[in-house]
mmCIF file of C-alpha atoms in Angstrom:
data_model
loop_
_atom_site.group_PDB
_atom_site.id
_atom_site.type_symbol
_atom_site.label_atom_id
_atom_site.label_comp_id
_atom_site.label_asym_id
_atom_site.label_seq_id
_atom_site.Cartn_x
_atom_site.Cartn_y
_atom_site.Cartn_z
ATOM 1 C CA UNK K 1 -0.030 -0.009 0.113
ATOM 2 C CA UNK K 2 1.354 3.413 -1.061
ATOM 3 C CA UNK K 3 2.129 5.776 1.807
ATOM 4 C CA UNK K 4 0.563 9.185 1.886
ATOM 5 C CA UNK K 5 2.898 12.198 0.770
ATOM 6 C CA UNK K 6 5.155 13.640 3.377
ATOM 7 C CA UNK K 7 4.292 17.186 4.593
ATOM 8 C CA UNK K 8 7.908 18.571 4.242
ATOM 9 C CA UNK K 9 7.385 21.675 6.346
ATOM 10 C CA UNK K 10 6.265 19.570 9.311
ATOM 11 C CA UNK K 11 8.967 17.180 8.733
ATOM 12 C CA UNK K 12 11.579 19.850 8.899
ATOM 13 C CA UNK K 13 10.062 21.415 11.999
ATOM 14 C CA UNK K 14 9.661 18.097 13.868
ATOM 15 C CA UNK K 15 12.653 16.105 12.529
ATOM 16 C CA UNK K 16 15.284 18.314 11.166
ATOM 17 C CA UNK K 17 15.153 21.010 13.902
ATOM 18 C CA UNK K 18 15.676 18.444 16.706
ATOM 19 C CA UNK K 19 18.497 16.773 14.834
ATOM 20 C CA UNK K 20 20.298 20.108 14.458
ATOM 21 C CA UNK K 21 19.511 21.028 18.133
ATOM 22 C CA UNK K 22 21.161 17.824 19.469
ATOM 23 C CA UNK K 23 24.488 19.385 18.035
ATOM 24 C CA UNK K 24 23.990 23.061 18.334
ATOM 25 C CA UNK K 25 22.763 23.339 21.947
ATOM 26 C CA UNK K 26 25.323 21.278 23.664
ATOM 27 C CA UNK K 27 28.095 22.794 21.254
ATOM 28 C CA UNK K 28 27.165 26.244 22.344
ATOM 29 C CA UNK K 29 26.999 25.246 26.005
ATOM 30 C CA UNK K 30 30.440 23.858 25.638
ATOM 31 C CA UNK K 31 31.981 27.032 23.911
ATOM 32 C CA UNK K 32 30.022 29.864 25.570
ATOM 33 C CA UNK K 33 27.770 28.419 28.235
ATOM 34 C CA UNK K 34 24.239 29.482 29.326
ATOM 35 C CA UNK K 35 23.757 31.893 32.164
ATOM 36 C CA UNK K 36 20.848 32.253 34.716
ATOM 37 C CA UNK K 37 19.006 34.700 32.702
ATOM 38 C CA UNK K 38 18.893 32.567 29.563
ATOM 39 C CA UNK K 39 17.584 29.704 31.638
ATOM 40 C CA UNK K 40 14.999 31.766 33.310
ATOM 41 C CA UNK K 41 13.835 32.879 29.754
ATOM 42 C CA UNK K 42 13.753 29.192 28.788
ATOM 43 C CA UNK K 43 11.469 28.318 31.777
ATOM 44 C CA UNK K 44 9.239 31.356 31.468
ATOM 45 C CA UNK K 45 8.681 30.854 27.662
ATOM 46 C CA UNK K 46 8.206 27.076 28.104
ATOM 47 C CA UNK K 47 5.561 27.496 30.803
ATOM 48 C CA UNK K 48 3.731 30.487 28.988
ATOM 49 C CA UNK K 49 3.561 28.899 25.616
ATOM 50 C CA UNK K 50 2.574 25.607 27.240
ATOM 51 C CA UNK K 51 -0.281 27.262 28.909
ATOM 52 C CA UNK K 52 -1.201 28.840 25.533
ATOM 53 C CA UNK K 53 -1.852 25.372 24.366
ATOM 54 C CA UNK K 54 -3.531 23.779 27.447
ATOM 55 C CA UNK K 55 -5.499 26.706 28.847
ATOM 56 C CA UNK K 56 -6.141 28.278 25.443
ATOM 57 C CA UNK K 57 -6.182 25.904 22.571
ATOM 58 C CA UNK K 58 -7.487 22.945 24.581
ATOM 59 C CA UNK K 59 -9.664 23.884 27.526
ATOM 60 C CA UNK K 60 -10.915 27.420 26.357
ATOM 61 C CA UNK K 61 -11.468 26.781 22.577
ATOM 62 C CA UNK K 62 -11.616 23.141 21.970
ATOM 63 C CA UNK K 63 -13.957 22.268 25.016
ATOM 64 C CA UNK K 64 -15.284 25.698 25.890
ATOM 65 C CA UNK K 65 -14.825 24.679 29.573
ATOM 66 C CA UNK K 66 -14.689 28.426 30.653
ATOM 67 C CA UNK K 67 -14.937 31.925 29.424
ATOM 68 C CA UNK K 68 -12.126 34.510 29.351
ATOM 69 C CA UNK K 69 -11.732 38.299 29.057
ATOM 70 C CA UNK K 70 -10.678 39.504 25.584
ATOM 71 C CA UNK K 71 -7.259 40.451 26.793
ATOM 72 C CA UNK K 72 -6.726 36.853 28.080
ATOM 73 C CA UNK K 73 -8.061 35.400 24.801
ATOM 74 C CA UNK K 74 -5.599 37.531 22.689
ATOM 75 C CA UNK K 75 -2.732 36.714 25.108
ATOM 76 C CA UNK K 76 -3.402 32.883 24.803
ATOM 77 C CA UNK K 77 -3.952 33.065 21.118
ATOM 78 C CA UNK K 78 -0.568 34.616 20.756
ATOM 79 C CA UNK K 79 1.260 32.205 23.118
ATOM 80 C CA UNK K 80 -0.448 29.257 21.330
ATOM 81 C CA UNK K 81 0.923 30.498 18.046
ATOM 82 C CA UNK K 82 4.303 30.702 19.641
ATOM 83 C CA UNK K 83 3.943 26.970 20.449
ATOM 84 C CA UNK K 84 3.888 26.161 16.642
ATOM 85 C CA UNK K 85 1.183 23.712 16.829
ATOM 86 C CA UNK K 86 -1.022 25.223 14.068
ATOM 87 C CA UNK K 87 -3.725 27.650 14.525
ATOM 88 C CA UNK K 88 -6.524 27.462 17.129
ATOM 89 C CA UNK K 89 -9.061 26.568 14.362
ATOM 90 C CA UNK K 90 -7.092 23.728 12.911
ATOM 91 C CA UNK K 91 -5.990 22.386 16.365
ATOM 92 C CA UNK K 92 -9.380 22.460 17.782
ATOM 93 C CA UNK K 93 -11.079 20.970 14.783
ATOM 94 C CA UNK K 94 -8.520 17.964 15.001
ATOM 95 C CA UNK K 95 -9.035 17.790 18.686
ATOM 96 C CA UNK K 96 -12.873 17.654 18.561
ATOM 97 C CA UNK K 97 -12.780 15.046 16.057
ATOM 98 C CA UNK K 98 -10.397 13.029 18.182
ATOM 99 C CA UNK K 99 -12.960 13.182 21.059
ATOM 100 C CA UNK K 100 -15.872 12.295 18.942
ATOM 101 C CA UNK K 101 -14.142 9.341 17.251
ATOM 102 C CA UNK K 102 -11.555 8.362 19.784
ATOM 103 C CA UNK K 103 -9.727 5.042 18.759
ATOM 104 C CA UNK K 104 -11.461 4.911 15.300
ATOM 105 C CA UNK K 105 -8.673 4.333 13.024
ATOM 106 C CA UNK K 106 -10.539 5.833 10.068
ATOM 107 C CA UNK K 107 -12.001 8.986 11.797
ATOM 108 C CA UNK K 108 -9.695 9.729 14.756
ATOM 109 C CA UNK K 109 -6.884 11.987 13.400
ATOM 110 C CA UNK K 110 -4.395 10.529 15.854
ATOM 111 C CA UNK K 111 -5.851 7.333 16.860
ATOM 112 C CA UNK K 112 -3.741 5.480 19.589
ATOM 113 C CA UNK K 113 -4.923 2.089 17.973
ATOM 114 C CA UNK K 114 -2.520 2.774 15.131
ATOM 115 C CA UNK K 115 0.504 2.666 17.462
ATOM 116 C CA UNK K 116 2.768 4.927 19.512
ATOM 117 C CA UNK K 117 4.571 6.401 16.558
ATOM 118 C CA UNK K 118 1.489 7.335 14.586
ATOM 119 C CA UNK K 119 -0.492 8.979 17.520
ATOM 120 C CA UNK K 120 2.673 10.788 18.763
ATOM 121 C CA UNK K 121 3.705 12.523 15.654
ATOM 122 C CA UNK K 122 3.413 10.162 12.688
ATOM 123 C CA UNK K 123 0.068 11.545 11.813
ATOM 124 C CA UNK K 124 1.444 15.076 11.427
ATOM 125 C CA UNK K 125 4.391 14.119 9.060
ATOM 126 C CA UNK K 126 2.224 12.646 6.262
ATOM 127 C CA UNK K 127 -0.983 13.856 4.584
ATOM 128 C CA UNK K 128 -3.325 11.091 5.711
ATOM 129 C CA UNK K 129 -6.357 13.272 5.110
ATOM 130 C CA UNK K 130 -5.753 15.058 1.762
ATOM 131 C CA UNK K 131 -8.140 17.713 0.508
ATOM 132 C CA UNK K 132 -9.713 20.852 1.914
ATOM 133 C CA UNK K 133 -9.991 20.916 5.799
ATOM 134 C CA UNK K 134 -13.440 20.230 7.181
ATOM 135 C CA UNK K 135 -14.291 22.844 9.715
ATOM 136 C CA UNK K 136 -17.883 21.904 10.114
ATOM 137 C CA UNK K 137 -17.290 20.976 13.798
ATOM 138 C CA UNK K 138 -15.830 24.348 14.642
ATOM 139 C CA UNK K 139 -18.441 26.692 13.477
ATOM 140 C CA UNK K 140 -18.650 28.361 16.750
ATOM 141 C CA UNK K 141 -14.863 29.187 16.587
ATOM 142 C CA UNK K 142 -15.430 30.624 13.039
ATOM 143 C CA UNK K 143 -17.584 33.185 14.589
ATOM 144 C CA UNK K 144 -14.917 34.132 17.299
ATOM 145 C CA UNK K 145 -13.019 37.183 16.058
ATOM 146 C CA UNK K 146 -9.844 36.367 18.157
ATOM 147 C CA UNK K 147 -9.710 32.766 16.643
ATOM 148 C CA UNK K 148 -10.111 33.994 13.078
ATOM 149 C CA UNK K 149 -7.610 36.828 13.521
ATOM 150 C CA UNK K 150 -5.008 34.275 14.774
ATOM 151 C CA UNK K 151 -5.832 31.905 11.963
ATOM 152 C CA UNK K 152 -5.298 34.532 9.323
ATOM 153 C CA UNK K 153 -2.229 35.765 10.915
ATOM 154 C CA UNK K 154 -0.825 32.573 12.339
ATOM 155 C CA UNK K 155 2.543 32.595 10.545
ATOM 156 C CA UNK K 156 3.245 36.309 11.361
ATOM 157 C CA UNK K 157 2.481 35.701 15.076
ATOM 158 C CA UNK K 158 4.659 32.640 15.129
ATOM 159 C CA UNK K 159 7.572 34.584 13.680
ATOM 160 C CA UNK K 160 7.059 37.397 15.857
ATOM 161 C CA UNK K 161 7.112 35.364 19.072
ATOM 162 C CA UNK K 162 9.746 32.872 18.082
ATOM 163 C CA UNK K 163 12.155 35.114 16.328
ATOM 164 C CA UNK K 164 11.728 38.970 16.607
ATOM 165 C CA UNK K 165 10.823 38.764 20.325
ATOM 166 C CA UNK K 166 13.562 36.348 21.226
ATOM 167 C CA UNK K 167 16.134 38.225 19.071
ATOM 168 C CA UNK K 168 15.195 41.433 20.842
ATOM 169 C CA UNK K 169 15.521 39.907 24.332
ATOM 170 C CA UNK K 170 18.738 38.263 23.387
ATOM 171 C CA UNK K 171 20.059 41.638 22.043
ATOM 172 C CA UNK K 172 19.150 43.385 25.229
ATOM 173 C CA UNK K 173 20.782 40.668 27.224
ATOM 174 C CA UNK K 174 23.894 40.608 25.136
ATOM 175 C CA UNK K 175 23.706 37.063 24.023
ATOM 176 C CA UNK K 176 21.374 36.607 21.172
ATOM 177 C CA UNK K 177 22.200 32.933 20.399
ATOM 178 C CA UNK K 178 21.927 31.848 24.058
ATOM 179 C CA UNK K 179 18.423 33.141 24.437
ATOM 180 C CA UNK K 180 17.412 32.015 20.936
ATOM 181 C CA UNK K 181 18.824 28.445 21.446
ATOM 182 C CA UNK K 182 17.196 27.802 24.894
ATOM 183 C CA UNK K 183 13.941 29.886 24.967
ATOM 184 C CA UNK K 184 13.341 29.380 21.259
ATOM 185 C CA UNK K 185 14.549 26.128 19.724
ATOM 186 C CA UNK K 186 14.850 23.856 22.966
ATOM 187 C CA UNK K 187 11.580 25.212 24.295
ATOM 188 C CA UNK K 188 9.658 24.510 21.119
ATOM 189 C CA UNK K 189 10.848 20.933 20.843
ATOM 190 C CA UNK K 190 10.121 20.019 24.325
ATOM 191 C CA UNK K 191 6.679 21.619 24.219
ATOM 192 C CA UNK K 192 5.877 19.703 20.900
ATOM 193 C CA UNK K 193 6.599 16.431 22.662
ATOM 194 C CA UNK K 194 4.752 17.265 25.900
ATOM 195 C CA UNK K 195 1.677 17.747 23.775
ATOM 196 C CA UNK K 196 2.393 14.665 21.660
ATOM 197 C CA UNK K 197 2.749 12.553 24.865
ATOM 198 C CA UNK K 198 -0.920 13.180 25.603
ATOM 199 C CA UNK K 199 -1.967 11.707 22.235
ATOM 200 C CA UNK K 200 0.506 8.684 22.579
ATOM 201 C CA UNK K 201 1.512 7.742 26.095
ATOM 202 C CA UNK K 202 -1.625 8.977 27.910
ATOM 203 C CA UNK K 203 -3.510 6.275 25.668
ATOM 204 C CA UNK K 204 -1.042 3.587 26.587
ATOM 205 C CA UNK K 205 0.226 4.044 30.137
ATOM 206 C CA UNK K 206 -1.799 4.627 33.173
ATOM 207 C CA UNK K 207 -5.012 3.950 35.010
ATOM 208 C CA UNK K 208 -8.594 3.880 33.737
ATOM 209 C CA UNK K 209 -10.337 5.282 36.815
ATOM 210 C CA UNK K 210 -13.482 6.456 35.328
ATOM 211 C CA UNK K 211 -14.141 4.633 31.948
ATOM 212 C CA UNK K 212 -12.896 1.741 29.944
ATOM 213 C CA UNK K 213 -14.722 2.816 26.809
ATOM 214 C CA UNK K 214 -11.638 4.209 25.188
ATOM 215 C CA UNK K 215 -7.872 3.825 25.362
ATOM 216 C CA UNK K 216 -7.233 7.064 27.578
ATOM 217 C CA UNK K 217 -5.340 6.741 30.767
ATOM 218 C CA UNK K 218 -4.796 8.780 33.932
ATOM 219 C CA UNK K 219 -0.986 9.283 34.274
ATOM 220 C CA UNK K 220 0.266 11.480 37.160
ATOM 221 C CA UNK K 221 3.879 11.589 35.724
ATOM 222 C CA UNK K 222 2.748 12.877 32.448
ATOM 223 C CA UNK K 223 0.687 15.669 34.359
ATOM 224 C CA UNK K 224 4.004 17.032 35.470
ATOM 225 C CA UNK K 225 5.344 17.354 31.824
ATOM 226 C CA UNK K 226 2.074 18.672 30.344
ATOM 227 C CA UNK K 227 0.800 21.339 32.728
ATOM 228 C CA UNK K 228 -1.759 19.027 34.279
ATOM 229 C CA UNK K 229 -3.038 17.286 31.150
ATOM 230 C CA UNK K 230 -2.063 13.863 32.224
ATOM 231 C CA UNK K 231 -5.402 12.999 33.938
ATOM 232 C CA UNK K 232 -6.548 11.865 30.529
ATOM 233 C CA UNK K 233 -9.115 9.301 31.377
ATOM 234 C CA UNK K 234 -10.989 11.762 33.500
ATOM 235 C CA UNK K 235 -10.647 14.253 30.594
ATOM 236 C CA UNK K 236 -12.226 11.923 28.103
ATOM 237 C CA UNK K 237 -14.966 10.968 30.465
ATOM 238 C CA UNK K 238 -15.778 14.604 31.445
ATOM 239 C CA UNK K 239 -14.208 16.737 28.518
ATOM 240 C CA UNK K 240 -16.081 19.978 29.381
ATOM 241 C CA UNK K 241 -14.717 20.263 32.889
ATOM 242 C CA UNK K 242 -12.068 23.048 33.114
ATOM 243 C CA UNK K 243 -10.169 20.766 35.425
ATOM 244 C CA UNK K 244 -8.163 17.638 34.586
ATOM 245 C CA UNK K 245 -6.834 16.992 38.082
ATOM 246 C CA UNK K 246 -9.720 17.149 40.502
ATOM 247 C CA UNK K 247 -8.020 16.211 43.761
ATOM 248 C CA UNK K 248 -6.220 18.771 45.838
ATOM 249 C CA UNK K 249 -2.983 16.969 45.356
ATOM 250 C CA UNK K 250 -3.298 16.576 41.588
ATOM 251 C CA UNK K 251 -0.614 18.607 39.725
ATOM 252 C CA UNK K 252 -2.763 20.685 37.241
ATOM 253 C CA UNK K 253 -1.181 24.182 36.868
ATOM 254 C CA UNK K 254 -3.538 24.826 33.831
ATOM 255 C CA UNK K 255 -6.471 24.512 36.377
ATOM 256 C CA UNK K 256 -4.810 26.874 38.863
ATOM 257 C CA UNK K 257 -3.942 29.358 36.077
ATOM 258 C CA UNK K 258 -7.732 29.450 34.941
ATOM 259 C CA UNK K 259 -9.116 29.564 38.554
ATOM 260 C CA UNK K 260 -6.517 32.143 39.598
ATOM 261 C CA UNK K 261 -7.713 34.491 36.824
ATOM 262 C CA UNK K 262 -11.235 33.998 37.950
ATOM 263 C CA UNK K 263 -10.450 35.663 41.198
ATOM 264 C CA UNK K 264 -9.655 38.903 39.390
ATOM 265 C CA UNK K 265 -12.479 38.713 36.897
ATOM 266 C CA UNK K 266 -10.378 37.776 33.930
ATOM 267 C CA UNK K 267 -12.170 34.189 33.559
ATOM 268 C CA UNK K 268 -15.587 33.124 34.408
ATOM 269 C CA UNK K 269 -18.342 30.328 34.049
ATOM 270 C CA UNK K 270 -15.693 27.645 35.028
ATOM 271 C CA UNK K 271 -17.367 24.424 34.145
ATOM 272 C CA UNK K 272 -17.263 21.594 36.780
ATOM 273 C CA UNK K 273 -18.640 18.019 36.534
ATOM 274 C CA UNK K 274 -21.042 17.259 39.477
ATOM 275 C CA UNK K 275 -19.447 15.221 42.188
ATOM 276 C CA UNK K 276 -22.160 12.562 42.006
ATOM 277 C CA UNK K 277 -21.394 11.952 38.358
ATOM 278 C CA UNK K 278 -17.721 11.534 39.089
ATOM 279 C CA UNK K 279 -18.410 9.287 41.966
ATOM 280 C CA UNK K 280 -20.810 6.998 39.963
ATOM 281 C CA UNK K 281 -18.157 6.776 37.101
ATOM 282 C CA UNK K 282 -15.402 5.802 39.635
ATOM 283 C CA UNK K 283 -17.726 3.388 41.401
ATOM 284 C CA UNK K 284 -18.766 1.621 38.159
ATOM 285 C CA UNK K 285 -15.060 1.095 37.233
ATOM 286 C CA UNK K 286 -14.173 -0.339 40.724
ATOM 287 C CA UNK K 287 -17.100 -2.559 40.431
ATOM 288 C CA UNK K 288 -16.184 -3.986 36.924
ATOM 289 C CA UNK K 289 -12.601 -4.494 37.886
ATOM 290 C CA UNK K 290 -13.378 -6.274 41.242
ATOM 291 C CA UNK K 291 -15.977 -8.412 39.482
ATOM 292 C CA UNK K 292 -13.356 -9.451 36.873
ATOM 293 C CA UNK K 293 -10.875 -10.196 39.549
ATOM 294 C CA UNK K 294 -13.459 -12.414 41.406
ATOM 295 C CA UNK K 295 -14.310 -14.320 38.287
ATOM 296 C CA UNK K 296 -10.823 -14.998 37.416
ATOM 297 C CA UNK K 297 -10.207 -16.244 41.011
ATOM 298 C CA UNK K 298 -13.217 -18.384 40.944
ATOM 299 C CA UNK K 299 -14.672 -16.621 44.022
ATOM 300 C CA UNK K 300 -17.516 -18.056 46.148
ATOM 301 C CA UNK K 301 -21.003 -17.067 45.093
ATOM 302 C CA UNK K 302 -21.791 -15.287 48.375
ATOM 303 C CA UNK K 303 -18.786 -13.053 48.092
ATOM 304 C CA UNK K 304 -19.941 -11.936 44.492
ATOM 305 C CA UNK K 305 -23.515 -11.395 45.907
ATOM 306 C CA UNK K 306 -22.011 -9.250 48.755
ATOM 307 C CA UNK K 307 -20.191 -7.120 46.280
ATOM 308 C CA UNK K 308 -23.166 -6.716 44.078
ATOM 309 C CA UNK K 309 -25.386 -5.733 47.005
ATOM 310 C CA UNK K 310 -22.965 -3.230 48.202
ATOM 311 C CA UNK K 311 -22.584 -1.696 44.661
ATOM 312 C CA UNK K 312 -26.445 -1.396 44.215
ATOM 313 C CA UNK K 313 -26.932 0.106 47.785
ATOM 314 C CA UNK K 314 -24.162 2.644 47.081
ATOM 315 C CA UNK K 315 -25.578 3.572 43.762
ATOM 316 C CA UNK K 316 -29.031 3.918 45.239
ATOM 317 C CA UNK K 317 -27.782 6.209 47.992
ATOM 318 C CA UNK K 318 -25.943 8.309 45.288
ATOM 319 C CA UNK K 319 -29.068 8.642 43.235
ATOM 320 C CA UNK K 320 -31.278 9.567 46.259
ATOM 321 C CA UNK K 321 -28.875 12.212 47.437
ATOM 322 C CA UNK K 322 -28.423 13.478 43.868
ATOM 323 C CA UNK K 323 -32.162 13.771 43.386
ATOM 324 C CA UNK K 324 -32.565 15.721 46.658
ATOM 325 C CA UNK K 325 -29.762 18.112 45.675
ATOM 326 C CA UNK K 326 -31.574 18.806 42.397
ATOM 327 C CA UNK K 327 -34.817 19.597 44.270
ATOM 328 C CA UNK K 328 -32.776 21.764 46.635
ATOM 329 C CA UNK K 329 -31.378 23.754 43.841
ATOM 330 C CA UNK K 330 -34.807 24.339 42.153
ATOM 331 C CA UNK K 331 -36.327 25.772 45.273
ATOM 332 C CA UNK K 332 -36.090 29.635 45.551
ATOM 333 C CA UNK K 333 -34.037 30.886 48.424
ATOM 334 C CA UNK K 334 -37.039 32.197 50.377
ATOM 335 C CA UNK K 335 -39.107 29.057 49.906
ATOM 336 C CA UNK K 336 -36.113 26.814 50.766
ATOM 337 C CA UNK K 337 -35.555 28.674 54.134
ATOM 338 C CA UNK K 338 -39.091 28.481 54.937
ATOM 339 C CA UNK K 339 -39.262 24.727 54.142
ATOM 340 C CA UNK K 340 -36.085 24.108 55.979
ATOM 341 C CA UNK K 341 -37.608 25.621 59.170
ATOM 342 C CA UNK K 342 -41.063 24.156 58.783
ATOM 343 C CA UNK K 343 -40.730 20.717 57.290
ATOM 344 C CA UNK K 344 -38.576 17.721 57.635
ATOM 345 C CA UNK K 345 -36.401 18.782 54.796
ATOM 346 C CA UNK K 346 -33.398 19.359 57.060
ATOM 347 C CA UNK K 347 -33.825 15.985 58.646
ATOM 348 C CA UNK K 348 -34.253 14.251 55.333
ATOM 349 C CA UNK K 349 -30.949 15.968 53.989
ATOM 350 C CA UNK K 350 -28.894 14.718 57.099
ATOM 351 C CA UNK K 351 -30.450 11.345 56.832
ATOM 352 C CA UNK K 352 -29.474 10.928 53.022
ATOM 353 C CA UNK K 353 -26.083 12.313 53.673
ATOM 354 C CA UNK K 354 -25.344 9.883 56.624
ATOM 355 C CA UNK K 355 -26.708 7.000 54.431
ATOM 356 C CA UNK K 356 -24.382 7.871 51.555
ATOM 357 C CA UNK K 357 -21.423 8.205 53.918
ATOM 358 C CA UNK K 358 -22.168 4.542 55.418
ATOM 359 C CA UNK K 359 -22.636 3.070 51.975
ATOM 360 C CA UNK K 360 -19.415 4.718 50.814
ATOM 361 C CA UNK K 361 -17.436 3.384 53.766
ATOM 362 C CA UNK K 362 -18.916 -0.125 53.258
ATOM 363 C CA UNK K 363 -18.136 -0.093 49.645
ATOM 364 C CA UNK K 364 -14.583 1.137 50.328
ATOM 365 C CA UNK K 365 -13.907 -1.490 52.847
ATOM 366 C CA UNK K 366 -15.093 -4.322 50.738
ATOM 367 C CA UNK K 367 -13.183 -3.045 47.661
ATOM 368 C CA UNK K 368 -10.000 -2.519 49.577
ATOM 369 C CA UNK K 369 -10.286 -6.000 51.210
ATOM 370 C CA UNK K 370 -10.835 -7.673 47.726
ATOM 371 C CA UNK K 371 -8.066 -5.559 46.106
ATOM 372 C CA UNK K 372 -5.599 -6.803 48.651
ATOM 373 C CA UNK K 373 -6.744 -10.285 48.548
ATOM 374 C CA UNK K 374 -4.179 -12.727 46.940
ATOM 375 C CA UNK K 375 -6.610 -15.713 46.899
ATOM 376 C CA UNK K 376 -8.782 -14.058 44.198
ATOM 377 C CA UNK K 377 -6.017 -11.946 42.426
#
């Protein structure tokens, strides 16, 4: 079968530049060295352009998980262009198609089912989908003036951020090449592969804590390299959540950036998945994994029944509590206060909350016991 034609510009950027960098960056370090200012510029540009992709291209425009002030939108559009990962419009169109057809080798533009190399960067190097770009899935973005401004001026913005700005900073510092090699070349290469890791490794290595319906994985190590994007199974399950890491200890600087800007009014309408939905998804996966372990270990029937009963009871408690909370939200504030004082609503809330806590504890104890069991592992 004949391979699709190589996209030579992409091949030069993704293959030739790293090949030259392997020689140039260490050689310059040996001859001249890099000082603290040059390293600080490297880290600053690395993080800022990385956030341009994660907070901008991904969570703002691809998934519309929050809204941002026009100044923030322009800033993120510029930083994203500096990341050299194509325009917002093209990037978001590909990404939405990936989510809609994940793991479909024909329709997913970077399907992990085609192997590590293809999903990592192979899909960019050859023209696998010739013809005019289909933007039917990003009509909302075509109405966004910032997106279309960046799309029309992408090359100019990329050159401005990656050459003119860096050359100017290097000239002010007195070492043009040191700044350009670290904050320009080295930074671009790293951020490219940090993004590519999500398309490849985050579909190969890690845990499926929320869904087994696609190949996405949660990988805490990748979160440190990708500004919090490593919790990928969660993201595929709840793609419109502005967070990827939902626990307090999860490393998700993109989430912190978005939330931090909300405190000063620069971002708003941050979308969060209800805790009940998250808990139900996690519970379902724990149940499926445990049942599989028990079946492989030929567990006694009474143990399977105990697990199923606990699962059903926990689910019922979640549903009851969720239903109550929905009714609670629907009540007007004045009506709610009156009912709270004059009816059994408060008692009902406390009873449901206590029942949910009991069922959660029972489930965790049983799940923990079975997970540690050697007899049925």
